[in-house]
XYZ file of C-alpha atoms in Angstrom:
679
model
C 0.101 0.287 0.036
C 1.005 3.160 -0.844
C 2.039 5.870 1.448
C -0.853 8.720 0.416
C -3.154 4.987 0.193
C -2.098 4.784 3.649
C -2.264 7.628 5.526
C -5.953 8.097 3.824
C -6.599 5.618 5.316
C -6.075 6.387 8.882
C -7.346 9.871 8.748
C -10.428 7.716 7.794
C -10.451 5.457 10.817
C -9.624 8.757 13.044
C -12.699 10.203 10.659
C -15.606 6.701 12.011
C -13.427 7.270 15.368
C -14.525 10.750 15.615
C -17.628 10.357 14.635
C -19.031 7.720 17.534
C -16.637 9.720 20.332
C -19.643 10.937 21.749
C -18.106 11.208 25.103
C -19.203 15.030 26.344
C -17.440 16.612 29.139
C -20.235 19.958 29.233
C -19.097 20.453 33.404
C -15.095 21.251 33.424
C -14.529 21.520 37.003
C -11.572 22.763 39.245
C -10.750 23.172 42.686
C -8.725 25.311 44.826
C -8.615 26.336 48.755
C -8.858 29.646 50.275
C -7.371 30.003 53.992
C -9.219 31.522 56.310
C -7.088 31.631 59.161
C -4.430 28.615 60.933
C -6.933 26.400 60.873
C -10.240 27.382 58.337
C -10.008 26.992 55.412
C -13.384 27.076 52.520
C -12.581 24.312 50.019
C -13.359 25.511 46.468
C -15.267 24.550 43.649
C -15.607 25.326 40.455
C -17.457 24.211 37.010
C -17.864 25.690 33.843
C -21.327 24.992 31.961
C -20.714 24.944 28.723
C -24.201 26.733 26.886
C -27.726 25.989 27.158
C -26.410 22.991 29.589
C -28.005 22.685 33.544
C -26.092 20.954 36.090
C -29.235 20.892 38.764
C -28.068 22.651 43.130
C -28.371 19.999 45.564
C -31.759 21.678 47.168
C -33.675 20.668 43.389
C -36.984 19.078 45.137
C -37.606 15.459 45.029
C -38.763 14.287 42.173
C -37.514 16.121 39.692
C -33.823 16.403 38.387
C -31.080 14.321 40.662
C -29.332 17.663 42.609
C -25.896 17.336 43.449
C -24.630 15.646 46.117
C -21.373 15.965 47.982
C -19.417 14.017 50.214
C -16.543 14.536 52.478
C -14.601 11.503 52.967
C -12.620 10.773 56.267
C -13.603 13.389 59.509
C -13.735 11.887 61.315
C -10.489 12.949 63.752
C -8.805 15.426 60.895
C -11.332 18.126 60.412
C -15.310 19.734 60.107
C -17.499 21.095 58.398
C -18.206 24.842 59.438
C -22.020 26.051 58.663
C -23.822 24.469 55.305
C -21.973 23.837 51.980
C -23.515 27.388 49.835
C -23.536 27.240 45.920
C -23.145 30.223 43.276
C -26.798 31.688 42.017
C -29.234 29.756 41.013
C -32.489 29.787 38.623
C -35.382 28.344 39.305
C -38.335 26.999 36.647
C -41.027 24.744 36.554
C -40.787 21.131 34.714
C -44.060 20.631 33.615
C -42.481 16.471 33.424
C -41.837 15.521 36.742
C -44.206 18.498 37.917
C -41.877 20.534 40.496
C -39.939 23.717 40.038
C -36.507 22.897 38.968
C -32.969 24.886 40.647
C -30.388 24.493 39.024
C -27.321 27.095 37.505
C -26.730 27.430 34.093
C -23.137 28.839 32.851
C -21.424 28.280 36.174
C -20.996 26.471 39.358
C -19.994 27.606 42.234
C -19.676 25.129 46.087
C -18.084 26.183 49.038
C -18.225 24.235 52.170
C -15.254 25.643 56.006
C -13.754 23.275 57.061
C -11.459 23.352 60.774
C -8.877 21.076 61.135
C -8.383 18.685 63.819
C -5.483 17.267 63.105
C -1.740 18.975 62.510
C -1.384 16.064 61.024
C -3.784 16.900 57.284
C -1.866 16.925 54.875
C -5.248 16.965 52.026
C -8.778 16.732 52.221
C -11.007 14.032 49.412
C -14.076 15.175 48.715
C -16.458 13.672 46.060
C -19.383 15.187 43.932
C -22.167 13.384 41.839
C -24.163 15.103 39.416
C -26.515 16.020 36.665
C -25.885 17.582 33.377
C -29.162 18.163 31.576
C -29.320 19.593 28.005
C -31.872 17.325 24.535
C -29.669 14.983 26.454
C -28.520 13.947 30.781
C -25.234 13.256 31.419
C -24.245 12.117 35.151
C -21.086 12.808 36.003
C -18.767 13.043 39.168
C -15.548 14.432 40.815
C -13.328 13.536 42.891
C -11.202 16.291 44.385
C -8.193 16.014 46.001
C -7.378 19.442 48.519
C -3.819 20.014 49.342
C -4.027 21.201 53.060
C -1.092 24.068 53.769
C 1.344 22.473 56.788
C -0.457 23.430 60.692
C 2.311 25.596 62.732
C 2.698 24.218 65.200
C 1.472 26.667 67.902
C -1.264 26.458 66.137
C -1.997 22.416 68.029
C -3.646 24.510 71.457
C -5.982 25.997 69.109
C -7.147 22.724 67.567
C -7.278 20.773 70.685
C -10.552 23.159 71.346
C -11.670 22.734 68.260
C -11.461 19.200 68.243
C -13.513 19.416 72.317
C -15.865 21.697 70.359
C -16.253 19.593 68.175
C -16.753 16.323 70.006
C -19.708 18.531 72.511
C -21.496 20.497 69.185
C -21.090 17.493 66.034
C -22.073 18.978 63.210
C -25.276 18.191 61.432
C -25.522 17.308 58.590
C -29.670 16.794 56.274
C -29.734 13.712 53.692
C -31.345 14.150 51.011
C -33.430 11.250 49.332
C -31.487 10.087 46.431
C -33.486 9.388 42.736
C -36.617 7.227 43.561
C -36.702 3.057 44.460
C -38.639 0.640 42.745
C -37.686 -3.013 44.232
C -37.678 -1.863 47.401
C -34.248 -2.165 48.859
C -32.580 0.811 51.253
C -31.020 2.561 49.064
C -28.121 5.217 50.602
C -28.398 8.470 52.039
C -26.050 11.450 50.171
C -24.532 13.757 53.351
C -25.687 17.272 51.934
C -26.703 20.267 54.066
C -30.321 22.215 54.390
C -31.624 24.362 51.288
C -30.402 28.142 51.003
C -32.395 30.320 49.827
C -32.368 30.049 46.361
C -31.975 33.068 43.667
C -32.951 33.423 39.753
C -32.089 34.762 36.478
C -33.712 38.481 35.827
C -35.326 37.485 33.250
C -36.969 34.509 35.372
C -37.223 36.455 37.962
C -39.125 39.955 36.084
C -41.047 37.120 34.249
C -41.986 35.986 38.146
C -42.689 38.785 39.358
C -45.596 39.109 36.892
C -47.419 36.841 36.813
C -47.853 37.561 40.544
C -48.326 41.245 39.920
C -51.290 39.577 37.338
C -52.537 37.040 40.285
C -52.982 40.021 42.517
C -54.301 42.463 40.995
C -57.375 40.010 39.767
C -57.564 38.738 43.770
C -57.543 42.126 44.325
C -60.355 43.152 41.230
C -62.160 40.400 43.503
C -62.411 41.179 46.918
C -63.738 44.444 45.724
C -67.006 43.256 44.570
C -67.528 41.016 48.090
C -70.112 42.637 51.104
C -67.219 44.672 52.349
C -65.696 46.435 50.475
C -68.298 46.445 47.508
C -71.517 48.783 48.901
C -68.291 51.214 50.199
C -67.509 52.205 46.071
C -70.548 54.679 46.507
C -70.627 56.037 50.410
C -67.276 57.080 49.589
C -67.227 57.960 46.130
C -70.053 60.485 46.868
C -68.394 61.553 50.107
C -65.220 63.276 48.442
C -68.112 64.677 45.497
C -70.031 66.085 48.355
C -67.120 67.448 51.318
C -64.789 69.140 47.894
C -65.657 72.279 47.589
C -64.612 71.942 43.701
C -64.855 69.208 41.166
C -61.018 69.747 40.739
C -60.722 68.997 44.722
C -62.846 66.118 45.359
C -60.834 64.143 42.067
C -58.233 65.456 44.541
C -58.730 63.397 47.668
C -60.191 60.180 45.915
C -56.913 59.886 44.034
C -55.018 61.358 47.327
C -56.871 57.798 49.673
C -56.649 55.671 46.368
C -53.178 56.125 46.643
C -52.867 56.138 50.358
C -54.647 52.011 49.809
C -51.907 51.328 47.686
C -49.318 52.693 50.551
C -50.913 50.758 53.514
C -50.858 46.647 51.614
C -47.678 48.428 49.875
C -46.229 49.242 53.724
C -47.185 45.286 54.803
C -45.404 43.079 52.110
C -42.666 45.377 52.521
C -42.957 44.601 56.468
C -43.370 40.814 55.584
C -39.714 40.819 53.594
C -38.037 42.963 56.325
C -39.197 40.515 58.864
C -39.322 36.995 57.433
C -36.061 38.241 54.923
C -36.815 38.371 51.305
C -35.928 34.949 50.773
C -37.107 33.268 54.521
C -40.422 32.010 53.577
C -39.428 30.738 49.654
C -37.173 28.294 51.804
C -40.509 27.784 53.838
C -43.069 27.085 51.451
C -41.776 23.026 51.113
C -41.224 22.825 54.988
C -43.883 20.027 56.594
C -45.312 22.127 59.420
C -45.075 24.980 57.511
C -47.682 23.117 54.637
C -49.932 21.831 57.052
C -50.264 25.141 59.186
C -50.883 27.103 55.474
C -53.872 24.377 55.166
C -54.858 24.545 58.906
C -55.437 28.367 57.901
C -56.479 28.810 54.400
C -59.478 25.776 55.972
C -60.232 28.542 58.395
C -60.591 31.371 56.251
C -62.754 29.286 53.915
C -65.077 28.873 56.581
C -65.181 32.895 57.274
C -66.395 33.495 53.462
C -68.848 29.988 53.146
C -70.907 31.676 55.774
C -69.665 29.724 59.239
C -68.483 33.133 61.749
C -66.612 36.856 60.300
C -63.511 37.343 60.976
C -63.570 40.504 62.369
C -60.481 42.879 63.899
C -60.999 44.684 66.837
C -63.035 47.383 67.216
C -61.822 50.358 68.977
C -59.439 50.197 66.580
C -62.212 51.151 64.397
C -63.667 53.376 66.248
C -59.841 55.578 66.900
C -59.010 54.740 62.974
C -62.469 56.200 62.561
C -61.932 59.551 64.833
C -58.058 60.028 63.592
C -60.059 60.466 60.164
C -61.740 62.799 61.459
C -59.418 65.569 61.639
C -59.512 66.335 57.257
C -55.864 66.465 54.770
C -53.794 64.560 53.178
C -54.102 62.930 57.659
C -57.217 62.587 57.499
C -57.661 60.783 54.173
C -55.356 58.412 55.293
C -56.946 57.381 58.274
C -60.084 56.546 55.834
C -58.112 54.559 53.855
C -57.267 52.779 56.783
C -60.399 52.845 57.709
C -60.965 50.655 54.719
C -58.151 48.250 55.402
C -59.696 47.570 59.379
C -63.127 47.783 58.195
C -63.328 45.290 54.915
C -60.393 42.679 56.637
C -63.378 39.833 56.990
C -63.324 39.447 53.344
C -59.721 40.516 52.275
C -57.753 39.439 54.668
C -58.367 35.718 53.661
C -57.139 37.564 50.475
C -54.424 38.981 51.466
C -52.602 36.082 53.204
C -53.342 33.355 51.044
C -51.526 36.326 48.465
C -47.883 36.940 51.201
C -48.030 33.273 51.720
C -47.547 32.368 47.825
C -46.129 36.237 47.021
C -43.117 35.146 49.639
C -42.611 32.033 47.785
C -41.002 32.773 45.529
C -38.619 34.921 47.551
C -37.090 38.536 46.960
C -39.372 41.984 46.482
C -42.675 39.264 45.693
C -44.778 40.509 49.071
C -43.996 44.355 47.507
C -45.342 43.481 44.564
C -48.370 41.444 44.699
C -49.585 43.826 47.052
C -48.880 45.913 44.915
C -51.737 44.702 42.427
C -53.798 44.007 44.896
C -54.225 47.244 46.070
C -54.352 48.908 42.575
C -57.010 46.312 41.860
C -58.292 47.563 45.067
C -58.342 51.396 44.756
C -58.886 52.480 41.189
C -62.663 51.974 41.425
C -62.637 54.868 43.856
C -60.420 56.810 41.434
C -62.330 56.384 38.730
C -65.572 57.068 39.325
C -64.334 59.578 41.599
C -63.015 61.756 37.976
C -66.506 60.355 36.653
C -69.073 60.459 39.340
C -71.740 59.777 36.259
C -69.975 55.793 36.645
C -71.702 55.306 39.708
C -75.133 55.519 38.150
C -73.814 52.208 36.451
C -73.169 50.489 39.230
C -74.660 47.405 39.696
C -76.645 47.405 43.578
C -75.628 45.834 46.353
C -77.127 42.428 47.091
C -77.196 38.701 47.267
C -75.039 38.389 43.805
C -72.184 40.103 46.735
C -72.163 37.544 48.651
C -72.106 34.743 46.393
C -68.309 36.061 45.279
C -67.798 36.002 48.992
C -68.754 32.081 49.132
C -67.027 30.881 45.322
C -64.472 32.632 46.455
C -64.660 30.913 50.469
C -64.674 27.336 47.492
C -61.664 28.747 46.086
C -59.989 28.540 49.671
C -60.670 24.475 50.604
C -59.737 23.376 46.619
C -56.518 24.874 46.884
C -56.445 24.078 51.487
C -55.784 21.257 50.127
C -52.458 21.066 47.995
C -50.727 21.985 51.096
C -51.723 19.111 52.628
C -50.932 17.222 49.858
C -47.074 18.529 49.653
C -46.902 18.062 53.825
C -48.514 14.196 52.877
C -45.547 14.195 49.842
C -42.698 15.000 51.469
C -43.111 13.091 53.887
C -44.537 10.051 52.351
C -46.828 9.097 54.545
C -49.781 7.646 51.134
C -52.852 9.146 52.948
C -53.576 11.892 50.148
C -51.947 9.900 47.018
C -53.522 10.680 43.740
C -57.374 9.860 44.085
C -57.751 10.366 47.094
C -56.867 14.236 46.382
C -58.927 14.310 43.091
C -62.515 12.589 45.096
C -62.149 15.933 47.247
C -61.831 18.339 44.723
C -64.309 16.591 42.663
C -66.922 17.010 45.541
C -65.350 20.302 46.491
C -66.280 21.427 42.876
C -68.986 19.565 42.227
C -71.233 21.100 45.701
C -69.879 24.766 43.834
C -71.746 23.921 40.929
C -74.296 22.828 43.110
C -74.914 26.217 45.034
C -74.026 28.073 41.951
C -77.941 26.328 40.070
C -79.401 27.396 43.736
C -79.426 24.156 44.665
C -76.734 24.685 47.947
C -77.768 28.136 50.145
C -75.502 29.081 52.923
C -76.643 30.847 55.482
C -76.276 34.661 55.039
C -77.627 34.166 51.229
C -80.549 35.792 49.658
C -83.720 33.918 48.805
C -82.688 32.710 45.180
C -85.814 32.819 43.042
C -83.834 32.534 39.901
C -80.620 32.722 38.945
C -79.335 34.979 36.130
C -77.238 33.077 32.084
C -74.024 34.461 34.129
C -73.667 32.965 37.429
C -75.958 29.871 35.237
C -73.091 30.325 32.782
C -70.705 29.882 35.504
C -72.362 26.437 36.754
C -71.402 25.187 33.549
C -68.377 25.773 33.195
C -67.445 24.704 37.306
C -69.482 22.128 36.839
C -67.793 20.510 33.101
C -64.220 20.767 35.167
C -65.397 18.377 37.697
C -66.405 16.757 35.484
C -63.087 16.649 33.479
C -61.545 15.637 36.688
C -63.642 12.717 37.710
C -61.653 10.616 34.884
C -58.777 11.356 36.666
C -59.409 9.114 39.348
C -58.756 6.237 36.436
C -55.630 7.523 35.365
C -56.149 9.683 33.067
C -53.220 12.058 32.780
C -55.430 15.946 33.279
C -53.024 17.797 31.690
C -54.467 20.945 32.028
C -54.553 20.324 36.353
C -51.091 18.727 36.246
C -49.988 20.866 39.220
C -52.070 19.984 41.614
C -52.500 16.790 42.146
C -49.719 14.358 43.084
C -48.109 12.730 40.477
C -49.170 9.924 38.759
C -46.306 7.265 40.737
C -47.869 9.310 44.324
C -51.550 6.783 43.543
C -53.135 3.963 44.699
C -52.999 2.770 41.056
C -50.001 3.954 39.259
C -51.021 2.598 36.373
C -54.322 3.405 36.113
C -57.959 1.007 37.098
C -59.004 -0.927 34.188
C -57.659 -2.460 31.556
C -53.839 -1.878 32.104
C -53.835 -3.521 35.518
C -55.664 -7.047 33.654
C -52.417 -7.843 32.955
C -50.986 -7.299 36.791
C -53.041 -9.380 37.605
C -50.576 -12.186 35.830
C -47.273 -10.476 37.132
C -46.287 -13.943 38.869
C -45.941 -15.280 35.124
C -43.013 -12.226 34.301
C -40.102 -14.337 32.994
C -37.651 -13.750 36.446
C -36.382 -9.990 37.393
C -38.514 -8.275 34.526
C -41.240 -6.134 35.779
C -44.247 -3.718 34.434
C -41.999 -0.742 32.646
C -43.782 2.613 31.102
C -47.334 1.745 29.253
C -46.878 -1.991 31.047
C -44.280 -2.559 28.743
C -42.521 -5.968 30.226
C -38.439 -4.416 30.368
C -35.676 -5.560 32.279
C -32.726 -3.507 34.880
C -30.709 -6.125 35.272
C -28.160 -6.567 31.966
C -27.109 -10.483 31.962
C -30.744 -11.107 32.705
C -32.191 -10.069 30.462
C -29.991 -11.477 27.781
C -30.424 -15.379 29.182
C -34.207 -14.579 28.461
C -34.040 -12.685 25.375
C -31.502 -15.472 23.676
C -34.213 -17.760 25.152
C -36.847 -16.618 22.909
C -34.392 -15.943 20.215
C -35.525 -12.573 20.196
C -32.890 -8.515 18.877
C -32.050 -7.292 23.001
C -33.167 -4.074 23.121
C -31.089 -1.439 25.595
C -32.444 1.159 27.280
C -29.677 3.996 28.689
C -32.218 5.208 31.269
C -32.362 7.385 34.795
C -35.327 7.957 37.180
C -34.768 11.655 36.705
C -34.042 12.096 32.998
C -36.610 14.418 31.479
C -36.408 13.442 28.104
C -36.710 10.037 28.959
C -39.949 10.390 30.884
C -40.815 12.022 27.046
C -39.489 9.838 25.230
C -41.452 7.811 27.115
C -45.039 8.780 27.068
C -45.072 10.649 23.874
C -42.774 8.442 21.697
C -43.542 5.295 23.362
C -47.061 6.063 23.958
C -47.868 5.172 19.858
C -49.338 1.932 18.966
C -46.805 1.151 16.865
C -44.070 1.537 19.058
C -46.125 0.044 21.645
C -46.643 -2.998 19.509
C -42.338 -3.226 19.138
C -41.857 -2.717 21.979
C -43.975 -5.370 23.327
C -43.916 -7.821 21.297
C -40.758 -7.982 18.405
C -37.591 -7.502 20.685
C -36.705 -7.510 24.506
C -35.740 -4.575 26.027
C -33.774 -4.055 28.876
C -34.424 -0.515 31.198
C -30.338 0.382 32.561
C -31.118 3.389 35.070
C -27.147 5.471 35.279
C -28.462 6.981 38.371
C -29.795 4.091 40.504
C -27.201 5.044 43.383
C -28.281 1.396 45.358
C -25.332 0.322 46.273
C -23.190 -2.684 44.249
C -21.525 -5.959 47.212
C -18.597 -4.524 48.035
C -17.789 -8.243 45.669
C -18.128 -5.543 43.193
C -17.279 -2.281 43.833
C -13.900 -1.635 42.010
C -12.570 0.959 39.839
C -12.956 1.085 36.350
C -9.543 0.951 34.422
C -11.545 2.369 31.322
C -12.528 6.002 32.681
C -10.491 5.700 36.835
C -14.488 6.100 38.374
C -15.151 4.020 41.522
C -17.458 1.701 40.688
C -19.886 2.419 44.111
C -23.498 1.592 42.966
C -25.445 -0.178 40.348
C -25.525 3.052 38.097
C -22.311 3.665 38.004
C -21.728 0.334 36.676
C -24.665 0.391 34.068
C -22.210 4.312 33.036
C -19.313 2.218 32.559
C -20.845 -0.021 30.944
C -22.021 2.334 28.458
C -19.589 4.444 27.724
C -16.549 1.025 27.849
C -19.420 -0.297 24.716
C -20.566 2.898 23.068
C -18.332 5.462 23.921
C -21.493 8.379 25.047
C -22.557 9.650 28.582
C -26.093 10.632 27.753
C -29.981 9.306 27.834
C -31.722 8.616 27.270
C -29.184 6.506 24.671
C -30.877 3.353 22.766
C -29.452 0.047 21.235
C -30.780 -2.372 19.246
C -28.240 -5.167 19.621
C -28.095 -9.500 18.541
C -27.827 -11.900 21.183
C -23.542 -11.682 21.668
C -23.865 -8.337 22.391
C -23.356 -6.477 19.086
C -25.055 -3.369 17.751
C -27.755 -3.682 14.947
C -27.332 -1.029 13.627
C -26.204 1.824 15.777
C -27.835 4.019 18.664
C -30.258 6.618 19.138
C -31.349 9.139 21.208
C -33.815 11.787 22.666
C -35.846 12.000 18.759
C -39.664 12.519 18.985
C -40.478 11.677 16.119
C -42.319 8.401 16.434
C -42.752 7.462 11.939
C -38.045 8.160 12.439
C -38.283 6.317 15.736
C -40.057 3.117 14.032
C -38.418 3.128 10.520
C -34.867 2.277 13.378
C -36.306 -0.511 15.733
C -38.249 -2.266 12.480
C -34.417 -2.211 10.550
C -32.731 -3.218 13.389
C -35.824 -6.003 13.590
C -35.276 -6.496 9.914
C -30.683 -6.652 10.679
C -31.505 -8.865 12.881
C -33.858 -11.862 11.626
C -31.351 -11.866 7.816
């Protein structure tokens, strides 16, 4: 062979290898040690993230993508962790696949942990980090950092001994974070990480969130305006300004001052909540079990008040004192008139304001201030507008029973929302007391009762006699009834995409795969091949390669390896949108043996199987590590989802494919590989 031909052949081989090698490293890690004092240091782990990729924070909620997991080795007697591991700025975004907020890093991630040296001879600290980074595909990565600790001077020995004594008396406590769901019931190893810190958002996401808070608060203010505590005050207050003012301009000016005073009162309330609890304190409380339980009780209390069980009233002495100040006149008098409105209308506005403050504060930052601005603006606008155009007062509907109807309607909504907070607590504790079917049954009962109320079949204590229902009330009743009927199939496993952020997820259910036809197969679960189970859409799958291979040989079918993850978003999208197609399900059920290997399975391997990978140098300690190594060494890639069709000798039939929601293309890939197997 001529030299030129040899070079061309070599170039072709290199090109082929490059085309097949798909090991991607979207995060480039580095580490350093910062000295704080002779015995205290800060361990810094910094990762630069490629464009469009996201690394998920250690505080990402359970049920979502995999959070960062940190482990500091050989602490006993050598060093103590000081405080929590802190993170650089994160972003927050709702994931409609998992039904939780993702907390993630873009561009850059920095983790810092302070340590106190207890052993003067300590020369290094080893830290391990497991993380997930995703774009259209996901990669589960791990890094091992060795931090060189400067030699401790002999003069600091006494300080170290003191630190040892302190650490013995007050050991540093760490929390545990749940790892990927365990579908086998085997024990799962917790990872030592601290409790969640405040989460910040990128400006664009934060702006979008604040705008949504503002508009929701504005609509809530409008709803409060239509309650019997506020609506009748509009013509009374406007008439007072127009009659008491010497000129029309003065009346308009006083009404505007009155409206601005209302806004100031509520904005100051929002500012106080932010100042007292901190810009992000309630954000972390929003996922706290006890806080969710307390807020559930408060919302039920508010709902009972709206439904007519009792009135929530501030002390009469407050209103009397404010009324006396309002008589002073001038700007101060107008300000106290606005304060009197806030106090007198509290029985109607209090529950709405309380709910708004919690929801707004859960987003952190200035959310409570923005929320109160939107609410008070809706409340104040009518007083200003009707003062400018008093002739409009004649167009206002007369006060009557419809105002109480609005209040009762809000009471039903408060009651339904309360169970969302109870569900949050149940999910965190994994008590399975309020599973999906129970939650939906409660909502069906609440909204069904609301529909009956709107149709006049149920009356509340403060309702006026109802001889007929208006067209508007009828239309609203039909809308609520339609929503109630829409939820009923959810009891049998329907996804209910319109409200998927409210009920518990499908997996948190008495019947995770629905009731009816799909469960007929599960009656024959004892007839499954050894090591097999029902996977997505009841497709029979194996989660162990050797067992799946043995079964494939016994039935002489090709193998489809599905490299997946419990926390892989696009894996779920492929299963929900592609595998659910009847053509694809037919193939996966009948023409191949499916083996799903979870690369984020955190169950530990038996000690005899744990080792250091010769190919990657990584510690192979978990089942997920085992399948990751298998994927890297055999297919030279580290991304999920990854689908491979092989023969019974493990040879690839027609290449690999990854995330691609094109059903026809996926079907063609499957049929091509199966045809090659049969040749």
